[in-house]
mmCIF file of C-alpha atoms in Angstrom:
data_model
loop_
_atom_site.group_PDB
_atom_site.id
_atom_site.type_symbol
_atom_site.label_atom_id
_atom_site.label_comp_id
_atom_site.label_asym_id
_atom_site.label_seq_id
_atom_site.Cartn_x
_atom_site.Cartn_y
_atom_site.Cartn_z
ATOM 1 C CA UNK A 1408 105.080 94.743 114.960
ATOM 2 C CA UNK A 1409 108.408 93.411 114.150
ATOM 3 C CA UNK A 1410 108.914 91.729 110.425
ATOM 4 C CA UNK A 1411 111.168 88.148 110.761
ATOM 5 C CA UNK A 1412 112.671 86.157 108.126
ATOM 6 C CA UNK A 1413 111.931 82.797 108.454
ATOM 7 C CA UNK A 1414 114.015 80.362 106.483
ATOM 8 C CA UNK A 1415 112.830 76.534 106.229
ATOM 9 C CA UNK A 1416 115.596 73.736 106.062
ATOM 10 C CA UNK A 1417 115.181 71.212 103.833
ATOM 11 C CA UNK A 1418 111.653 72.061 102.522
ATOM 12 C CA UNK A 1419 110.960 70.853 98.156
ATOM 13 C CA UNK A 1420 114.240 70.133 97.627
ATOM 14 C CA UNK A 1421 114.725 66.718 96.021
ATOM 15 C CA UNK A 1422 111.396 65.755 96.494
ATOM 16 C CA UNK A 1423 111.768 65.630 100.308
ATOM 17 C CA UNK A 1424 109.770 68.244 102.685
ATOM 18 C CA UNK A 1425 107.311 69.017 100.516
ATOM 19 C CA UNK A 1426 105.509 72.079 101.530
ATOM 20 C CA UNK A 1427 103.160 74.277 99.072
ATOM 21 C CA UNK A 1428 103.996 77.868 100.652
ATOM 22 C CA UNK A 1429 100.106 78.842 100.076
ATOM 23 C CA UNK A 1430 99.870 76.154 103.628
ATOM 24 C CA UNK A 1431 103.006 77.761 104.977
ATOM 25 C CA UNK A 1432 100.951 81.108 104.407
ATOM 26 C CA UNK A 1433 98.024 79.978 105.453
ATOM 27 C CA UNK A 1434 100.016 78.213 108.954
ATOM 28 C CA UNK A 1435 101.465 81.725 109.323
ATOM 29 C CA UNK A 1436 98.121 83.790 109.402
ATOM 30 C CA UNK A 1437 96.800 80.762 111.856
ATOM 31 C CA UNK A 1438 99.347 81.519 114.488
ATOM 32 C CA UNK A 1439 98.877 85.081 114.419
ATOM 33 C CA UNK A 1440 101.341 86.222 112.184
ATOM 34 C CA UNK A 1441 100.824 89.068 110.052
ATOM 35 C CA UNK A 1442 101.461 89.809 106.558
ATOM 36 C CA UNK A 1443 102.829 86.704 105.888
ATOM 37 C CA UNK A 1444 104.701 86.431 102.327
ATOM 38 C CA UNK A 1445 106.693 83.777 100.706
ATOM 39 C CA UNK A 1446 109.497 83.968 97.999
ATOM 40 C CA UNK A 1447 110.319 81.106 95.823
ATOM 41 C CA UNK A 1448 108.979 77.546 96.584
ATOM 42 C CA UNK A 1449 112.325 76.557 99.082
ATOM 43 C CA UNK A 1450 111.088 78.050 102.631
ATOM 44 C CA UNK A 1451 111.179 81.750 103.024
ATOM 45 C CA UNK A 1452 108.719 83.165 105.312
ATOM 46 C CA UNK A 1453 108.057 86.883 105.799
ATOM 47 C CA UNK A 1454 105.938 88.158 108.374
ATOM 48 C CA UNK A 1455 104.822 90.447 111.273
ATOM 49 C CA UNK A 1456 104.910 89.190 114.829
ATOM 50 C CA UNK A 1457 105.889 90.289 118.739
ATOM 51 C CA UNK A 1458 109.495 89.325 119.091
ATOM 52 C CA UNK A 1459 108.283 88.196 122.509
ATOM 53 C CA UNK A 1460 107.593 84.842 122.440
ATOM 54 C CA UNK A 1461 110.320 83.962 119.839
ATOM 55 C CA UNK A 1462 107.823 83.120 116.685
ATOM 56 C CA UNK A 1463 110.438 80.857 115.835
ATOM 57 C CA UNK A 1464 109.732 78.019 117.808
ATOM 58 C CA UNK A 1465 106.411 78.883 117.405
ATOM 59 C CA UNK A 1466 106.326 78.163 114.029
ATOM 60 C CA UNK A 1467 108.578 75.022 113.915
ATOM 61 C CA UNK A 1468 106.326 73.061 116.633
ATOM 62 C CA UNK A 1469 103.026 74.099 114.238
ATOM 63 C CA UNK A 1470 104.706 72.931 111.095
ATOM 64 C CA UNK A 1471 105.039 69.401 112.806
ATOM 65 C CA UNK A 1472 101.865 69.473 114.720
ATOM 66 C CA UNK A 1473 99.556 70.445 112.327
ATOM 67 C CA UNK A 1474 101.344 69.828 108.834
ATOM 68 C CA UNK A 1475 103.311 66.848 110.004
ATOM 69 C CA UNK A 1476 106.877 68.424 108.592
ATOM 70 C CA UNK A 1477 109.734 68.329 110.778
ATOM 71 C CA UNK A 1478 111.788 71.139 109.513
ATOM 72 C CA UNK A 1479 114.320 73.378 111.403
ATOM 73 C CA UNK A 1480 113.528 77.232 111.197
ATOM 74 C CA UNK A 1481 116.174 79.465 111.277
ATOM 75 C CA UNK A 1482 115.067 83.047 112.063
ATOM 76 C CA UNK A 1483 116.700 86.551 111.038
ATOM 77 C CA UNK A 1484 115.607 89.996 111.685
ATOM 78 C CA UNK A 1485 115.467 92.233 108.405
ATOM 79 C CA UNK A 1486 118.448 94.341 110.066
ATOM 80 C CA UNK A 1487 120.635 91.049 110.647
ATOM 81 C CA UNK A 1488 119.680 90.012 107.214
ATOM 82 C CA UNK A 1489 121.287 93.493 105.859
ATOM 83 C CA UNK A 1490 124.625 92.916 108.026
ATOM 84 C CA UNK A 1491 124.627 88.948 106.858
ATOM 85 C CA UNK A 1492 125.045 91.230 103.179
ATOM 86 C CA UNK A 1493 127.664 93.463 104.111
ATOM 87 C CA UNK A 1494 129.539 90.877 105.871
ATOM 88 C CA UNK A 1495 129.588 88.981 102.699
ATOM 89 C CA UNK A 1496 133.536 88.168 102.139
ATOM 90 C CA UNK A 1497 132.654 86.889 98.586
ATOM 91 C CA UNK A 1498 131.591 90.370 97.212
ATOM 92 C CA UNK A 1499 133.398 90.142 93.417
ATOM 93 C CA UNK A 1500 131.491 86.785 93.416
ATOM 94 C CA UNK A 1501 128.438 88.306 94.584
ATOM 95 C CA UNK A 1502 128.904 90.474 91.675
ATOM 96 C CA UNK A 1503 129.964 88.195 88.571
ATOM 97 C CA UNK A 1504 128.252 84.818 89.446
ATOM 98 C CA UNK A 1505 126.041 84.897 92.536
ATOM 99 C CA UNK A 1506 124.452 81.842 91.831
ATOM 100 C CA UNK A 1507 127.753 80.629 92.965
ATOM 101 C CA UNK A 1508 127.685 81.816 96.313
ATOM 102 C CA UNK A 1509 125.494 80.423 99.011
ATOM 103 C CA UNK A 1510 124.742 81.960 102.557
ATOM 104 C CA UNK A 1511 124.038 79.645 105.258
ATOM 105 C CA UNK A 1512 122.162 80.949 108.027
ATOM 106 C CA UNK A 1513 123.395 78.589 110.922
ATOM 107 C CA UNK A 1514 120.862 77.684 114.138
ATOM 108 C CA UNK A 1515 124.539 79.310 116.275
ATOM 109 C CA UNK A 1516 128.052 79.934 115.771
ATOM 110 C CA UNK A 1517 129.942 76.518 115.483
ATOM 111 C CA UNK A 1518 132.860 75.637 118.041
ATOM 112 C CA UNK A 1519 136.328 77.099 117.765
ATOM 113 C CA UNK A 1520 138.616 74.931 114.875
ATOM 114 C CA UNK A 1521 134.986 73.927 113.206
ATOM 115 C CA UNK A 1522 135.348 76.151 110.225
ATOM 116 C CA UNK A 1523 139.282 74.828 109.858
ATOM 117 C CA UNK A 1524 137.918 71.504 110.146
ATOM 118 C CA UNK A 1525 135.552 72.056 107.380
ATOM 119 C CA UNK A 1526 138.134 73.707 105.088
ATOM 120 C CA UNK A 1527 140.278 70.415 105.815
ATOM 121 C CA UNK A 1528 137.744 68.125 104.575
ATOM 122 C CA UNK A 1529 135.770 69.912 101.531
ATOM 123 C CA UNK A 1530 136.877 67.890 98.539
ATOM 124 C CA UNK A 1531 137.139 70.424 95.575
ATOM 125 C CA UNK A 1532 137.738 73.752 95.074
ATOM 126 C CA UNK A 1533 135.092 75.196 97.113
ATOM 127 C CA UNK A 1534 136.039 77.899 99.736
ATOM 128 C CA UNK A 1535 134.167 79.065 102.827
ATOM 129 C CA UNK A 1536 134.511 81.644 105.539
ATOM 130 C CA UNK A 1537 132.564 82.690 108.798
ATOM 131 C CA UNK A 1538 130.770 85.652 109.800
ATOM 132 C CA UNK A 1539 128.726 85.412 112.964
ATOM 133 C CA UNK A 1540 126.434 82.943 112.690
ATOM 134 C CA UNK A 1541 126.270 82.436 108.800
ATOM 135 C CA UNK A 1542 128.540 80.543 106.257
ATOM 136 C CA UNK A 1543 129.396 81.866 103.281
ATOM 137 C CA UNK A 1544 130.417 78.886 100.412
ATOM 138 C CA UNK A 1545 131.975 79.846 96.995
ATOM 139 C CA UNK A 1546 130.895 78.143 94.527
ATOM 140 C CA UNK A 1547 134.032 78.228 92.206
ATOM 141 C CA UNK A 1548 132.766 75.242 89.547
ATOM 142 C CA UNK A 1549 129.106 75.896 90.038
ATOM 143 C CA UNK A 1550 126.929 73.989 92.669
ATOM 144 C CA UNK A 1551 126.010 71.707 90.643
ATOM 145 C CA UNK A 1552 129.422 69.271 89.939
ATOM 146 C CA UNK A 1553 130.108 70.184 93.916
ATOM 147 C CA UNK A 1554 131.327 67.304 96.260
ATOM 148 C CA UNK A 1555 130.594 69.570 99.313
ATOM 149 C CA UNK A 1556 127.116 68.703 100.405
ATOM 150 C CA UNK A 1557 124.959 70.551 103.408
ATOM 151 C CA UNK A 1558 125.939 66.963 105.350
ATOM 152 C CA UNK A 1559 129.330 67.644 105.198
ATOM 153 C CA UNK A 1560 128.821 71.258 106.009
ATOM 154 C CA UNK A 1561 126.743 70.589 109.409
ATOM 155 C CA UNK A 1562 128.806 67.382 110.521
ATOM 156 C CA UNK A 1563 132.184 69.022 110.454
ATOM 157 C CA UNK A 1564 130.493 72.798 111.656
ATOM 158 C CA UNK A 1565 128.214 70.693 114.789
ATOM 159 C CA UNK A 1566 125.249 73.006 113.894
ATOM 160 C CA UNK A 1567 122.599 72.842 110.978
ATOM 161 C CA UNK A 1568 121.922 75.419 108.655
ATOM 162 C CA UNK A 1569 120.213 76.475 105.366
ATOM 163 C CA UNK A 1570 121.508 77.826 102.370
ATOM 164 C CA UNK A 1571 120.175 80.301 100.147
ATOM 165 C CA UNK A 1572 122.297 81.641 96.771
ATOM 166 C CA UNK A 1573 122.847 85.202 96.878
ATOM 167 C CA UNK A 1574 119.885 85.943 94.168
ATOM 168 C CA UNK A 1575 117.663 84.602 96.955
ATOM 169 C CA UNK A 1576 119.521 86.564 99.436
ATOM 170 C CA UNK A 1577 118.828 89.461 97.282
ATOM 171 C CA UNK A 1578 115.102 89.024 96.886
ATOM 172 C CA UNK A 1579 114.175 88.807 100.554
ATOM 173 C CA UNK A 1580 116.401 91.615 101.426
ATOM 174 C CA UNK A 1581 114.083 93.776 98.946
ATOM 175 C CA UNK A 1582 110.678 92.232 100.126
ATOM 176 C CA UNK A 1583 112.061 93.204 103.621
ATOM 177 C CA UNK A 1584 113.307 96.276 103.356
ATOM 178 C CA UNK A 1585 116.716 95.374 104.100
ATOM 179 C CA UNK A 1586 118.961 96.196 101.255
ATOM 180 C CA UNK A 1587 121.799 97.950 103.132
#
């Protein structure tokens, strides 16, 4: 069977979505899913499933029927996951500080002039740039001080996403065999 990535908006961060990933396991295994494995506490799924019917959508209407938690799940096969890394235009970043760098996994490609839009309005020094369906944001004073918020982000892009800093992106490409 096919491994997916399964990546969680919005789930124990600031004290809102809270999810212990032992029930997103345990959901996982109820629907079918094989081999299901988290990493970290924020909403990364790993598992085994037919790609046929989409286990995303699966999983997103059982994590509000049965757990109550309206999250959106953004799905990625291991081998997109390995191109999302190679498209990476922040590579010396990558390198030096990747807790500076976030890649955003977006539900689609925003509209033409979205991404110019977003550069227009993002208050600090931050830069970002579009590959496919994923954002990459650099970090250049640290997330933490930042002015550029995920609302920001998915108002001026029109589509939602959820970001993960490149150790993150790191770890699941190793737990799924997709280090390119």
């Amino acid at each position: 069977m096919p491994l997916h990535i399964a990546l969680l908006r919005a789930v124990n961060v600031g004290g809102t979505g809270k999810l212990p990933m032992a029930d997103l396991r345990a959901l996982a295994s109820a629907l079918g899913f094989g081999e299901p494995r988290t990493l970290l506490a924020s909403g990364n799924l790993v598992f085994e499933a037919p790609a046929d019917p989409d286990p995303g959508p699966v999983l997103q209407a059982a994590l509000d029927s049965r757990l109550g938690l309206k999250s959106d799940v953004i799905m990625r096969s291991p081998r997109a996951w390995a191109e999302m890394i190679v498209a990476n235009p922040f590579s010396a970043l990558a390198g030096e500080r990747p807790s500076a760098l976030l890649a955003m996994p977006l539900t689609a490609p925003p509209a033409d002039g979205a991404v110019e839009a977003l550069r227009a309005a993002i208050p600090g020094p931050e830069q970002v740039e579009l590959a496919g369906d994923n954002l990459f944001v650099a970090y250049l004073d640290g997330m933490g001080t930042s002015k550029l918020t995920n609302t920001l982000i998915e108002r001026k892009l029109g589509v939602r996403g959820t970001g993960r800093n490149w150790n993150t992106v790191l770890k699941l490409a190793a737990l799924t065999g997709s280090v390119p």
